[in-house]
XYZ file of C-alpha atoms in Angstrom:
210
model
C 6.386 -23.173 -17.377
C 5.495 -27.170 -16.691
C 9.011 -27.992 -16.009
C 9.561 -25.195 -13.380
C 6.024 -24.101 -12.530
C 4.517 -20.338 -12.750
C 3.923 -19.824 -9.332
C 5.849 -16.372 -7.884
C 7.281 -15.263 -4.318
C 4.688 -13.348 -2.835
C 5.583 -9.645 -1.008
C 5.130 -9.474 2.674
C 2.083 -7.797 3.467
C 2.375 -4.044 5.230
C -0.742 -4.602 7.134
C -1.909 -2.036 10.174
C 0.865 -3.434 12.719
C 3.889 -3.074 10.519
C 2.423 0.202 8.950
C 2.253 1.758 12.235
C 5.810 0.529 13.077
C 7.049 1.959 9.484
C 5.272 5.302 10.621
C 6.683 5.594 13.999
C 10.347 5.305 12.252
C 9.626 8.336 10.410
C 11.484 11.416 11.129
C 10.209 14.778 11.446
C 12.362 16.176 8.732
C 11.077 16.673 5.078
C 12.530 13.077 4.170
C 10.521 12.077 7.199
C 7.250 13.685 6.265
C 7.326 12.545 2.731
C 7.550 9.002 3.822
C 5.015 8.768 5.769
C 2.889 9.983 3.121
C 3.981 7.204 1.167
C 3.291 4.363 3.986
C -0.092 6.199 4.768
C -1.275 6.564 1.309
C -0.218 3.616 -0.230
C -2.014 1.536 2.531
C -5.099 3.468 2.417
C -5.516 3.671 -1.380
C -3.916 0.064 -2.178
C -1.978 1.977 -5.028
C 0.717 -0.050 -6.745
C 4.238 1.672 -6.931
C 3.499 3.294 -10.533
C 0.000 4.664 -9.212
C 1.337 5.591 -5.756
C 3.993 8.265 -7.322
C 1.636 9.560 -9.721
C -0.640 10.926 -7.442
C -1.341 14.527 -7.802
C -1.780 17.093 -5.094
C -4.697 18.585 -7.080
C -6.573 15.404 -7.279
C -6.920 15.297 -3.424
C -10.698 15.992 -2.703
C -11.535 16.556 0.667
C -15.008 14.881 2.456
C -17.470 15.717 5.290
C -15.603 13.871 7.984
C -12.004 14.717 7.936
C -11.154 12.250 5.029
C -10.779 12.553 1.750
C -10.588 10.914 -1.901
C -7.814 10.964 -4.503
C -8.129 10.159 -8.027
C -5.777 7.209 -9.445
C -5.477 8.605 -12.914
C -3.933 5.209 -14.250
C -2.670 2.028 -14.070
C -1.763 -1.390 -14.927
C -5.553 -2.939 -15.484
C -6.956 0.806 -16.658
C -4.919 1.151 -20.272
C -7.728 3.619 -21.156
C -7.201 6.414 -18.293
C -10.731 5.979 -16.855
C -9.101 6.323 -13.602
C -10.552 5.037 -9.980
C -11.266 6.662 -6.670
C -8.974 5.511 -3.655
C -9.872 6.480 -0.018
C -7.630 8.579 2.168
C -8.458 8.202 6.083
C -8.267 11.028 8.023
C -5.249 10.156 9.608
C -3.880 9.878 5.915
C -4.834 13.745 5.291
C -3.109 14.640 8.403
C 0.093 13.328 7.579
C -0.427 15.182 3.861
C -1.267 18.191 5.199
C 1.908 18.490 7.470
C 4.057 17.309 4.525
C 2.530 19.759 2.157
C 2.773 22.959 4.588
C 6.229 21.864 5.183
C 7.004 22.198 0.990
C 4.568 24.875 0.068
C 3.330 22.274 -2.441
C 0.098 23.034 -3.989
C 0.199 20.807 -7.130
C 2.099 18.592 -9.302
C 3.520 15.297 -7.786
C 2.397 14.580 -4.467
C 5.534 12.433 -3.525
C 8.756 13.619 -4.383
C 12.463 13.277 -3.771
C 14.169 14.870 -0.865
C 17.647 16.557 -0.888
C 18.247 17.674 2.627
C 16.319 20.593 2.667
C 15.544 20.575 -1.075
C 12.583 19.245 -2.562
C 12.355 17.881 -6.596
C 9.421 19.275 -9.040
C 9.436 15.909 -10.617
C 7.990 13.314 -8.768
C 9.555 10.296 -6.839
C 10.889 7.175 -9.188
C 9.003 4.280 -8.423
C 12.170 2.154 -7.544
C 12.373 4.474 -4.608
C 9.215 2.842 -2.751
C 10.924 -0.428 -2.492
C 14.157 1.365 -1.023
C 12.553 3.471 1.257
C 10.170 0.641 2.600
C 13.257 -1.344 3.365
C 14.997 1.713 4.728
C 12.137 2.303 7.423
C 12.049 -1.301 8.108
C 15.388 -1.508 9.231
C 15.246 1.679 10.956
C 11.813 0.400 13.012
C 14.084 -3.193 13.601
C 12.170 -5.230 11.747
C 13.549 -8.655 11.045
C 15.490 -9.221 8.208
C 13.760 -12.015 6.367
C 10.674 -10.039 6.747
C 12.497 -6.796 5.587
C 13.676 -8.409 2.350
C 10.530 -9.424 1.045
C 9.304 -5.756 1.420
C 8.334 -4.296 -1.998
C 6.149 -1.990 -3.638
C 3.198 -4.151 -3.571
C 3.438 -5.179 0.270
C 1.171 -2.196 1.439
C -1.077 -3.439 -1.168
C -0.660 -6.628 -0.251
C -1.235 -6.052 3.569
C -4.388 -3.807 3.186
C -6.046 -6.517 1.512
C -5.378 -9.067 4.279
C -6.387 -6.992 7.176
C -9.530 -6.260 5.008
C -10.078 -10.033 4.731
C -9.275 -10.445 8.446
C -12.119 -7.966 9.426
C -14.691 -9.524 7.553
C -15.043 -7.540 4.623
C -16.515 -9.020 1.201
C -14.604 -9.716 -1.668
C -16.507 -7.332 -3.920
C -15.528 -4.121 -1.809
C -11.874 -5.220 -1.842
C -11.609 -5.225 -5.509
C -13.300 -2.166 -5.641
C -10.808 -0.812 -3.223
C -7.844 -1.795 -4.816
C -9.097 -1.440 -8.461
C -9.442 -5.146 -9.074
C -11.144 -6.154 -12.352
C -10.973 -9.932 -11.208
C -10.686 -11.662 -7.806
C -8.206 -13.911 -8.661
C -5.336 -11.868 -7.631
C -7.218 -10.890 -4.342
C -7.523 -14.449 -3.825
C -4.028 -15.000 -3.924
C -3.171 -12.078 -1.632
C -5.100 -13.686 0.919
C -4.789 -17.549 0.499
C -3.109 -17.726 3.823
C -5.645 -16.566 5.817
C -8.441 -18.349 3.368
C -6.341 -21.813 4.505
C -6.768 -21.046 8.230
C -10.544 -20.845 7.290
C -10.737 -23.546 4.985
C -12.699 -26.506 5.640
C -10.187 -28.857 6.610
C -8.369 -26.478 9.014
C -12.242 -25.842 10.642
C -12.327 -29.636 10.848
C -9.100 -29.951 12.727
C -10.362 -26.877 15.214
C -13.574 -28.467 15.913
C -12.131 -32.137 16.727
C -9.375 -30.463 18.722
C -11.898 -28.612 20.464
C -14.006 -31.961 21.252
C -11.159 -33.864 22.209
């Protein structure tokens, strides 16, 4: 580690603008409806890919204003299985309802493999999250460099970036993503933080003054 360093390349974030492009690329067939759920729910809940494919229909609890909560049963940092609640926006609930009505699912895995007009009973494989993101990005005309850096963490990263950009404090961001410590959130958002750093602010002030 001393010789090579331990810093890893970070996945590109699926921020709201990119999320909307990916959603627009989803078709109206069963696979497209499923992919829309994957993108919208993945962004809202900040789920890791393993958490995302483990979500279950019966764990969705509607709230008063058209939005909902969903139980995220287990995560990498929750080995005891206590779970946490993720937030689902009204938009996500609309996408979910279209998918559930089309396939007649009332319980079990929310995200499933689609083979033409056939839907698996088992949940989607975690690796399928990466493949789906990249396929939708290519369909949406996203540049090759960005598409190559998309991964199962991209929606998690993008949602965190959007929250920081909109002035949301660290604690609510940690709560939304199930982080136990601020280190990873700070790493995800360091490019934004750098633009707001003391030195960046100093140069901006000097540029404005001149």
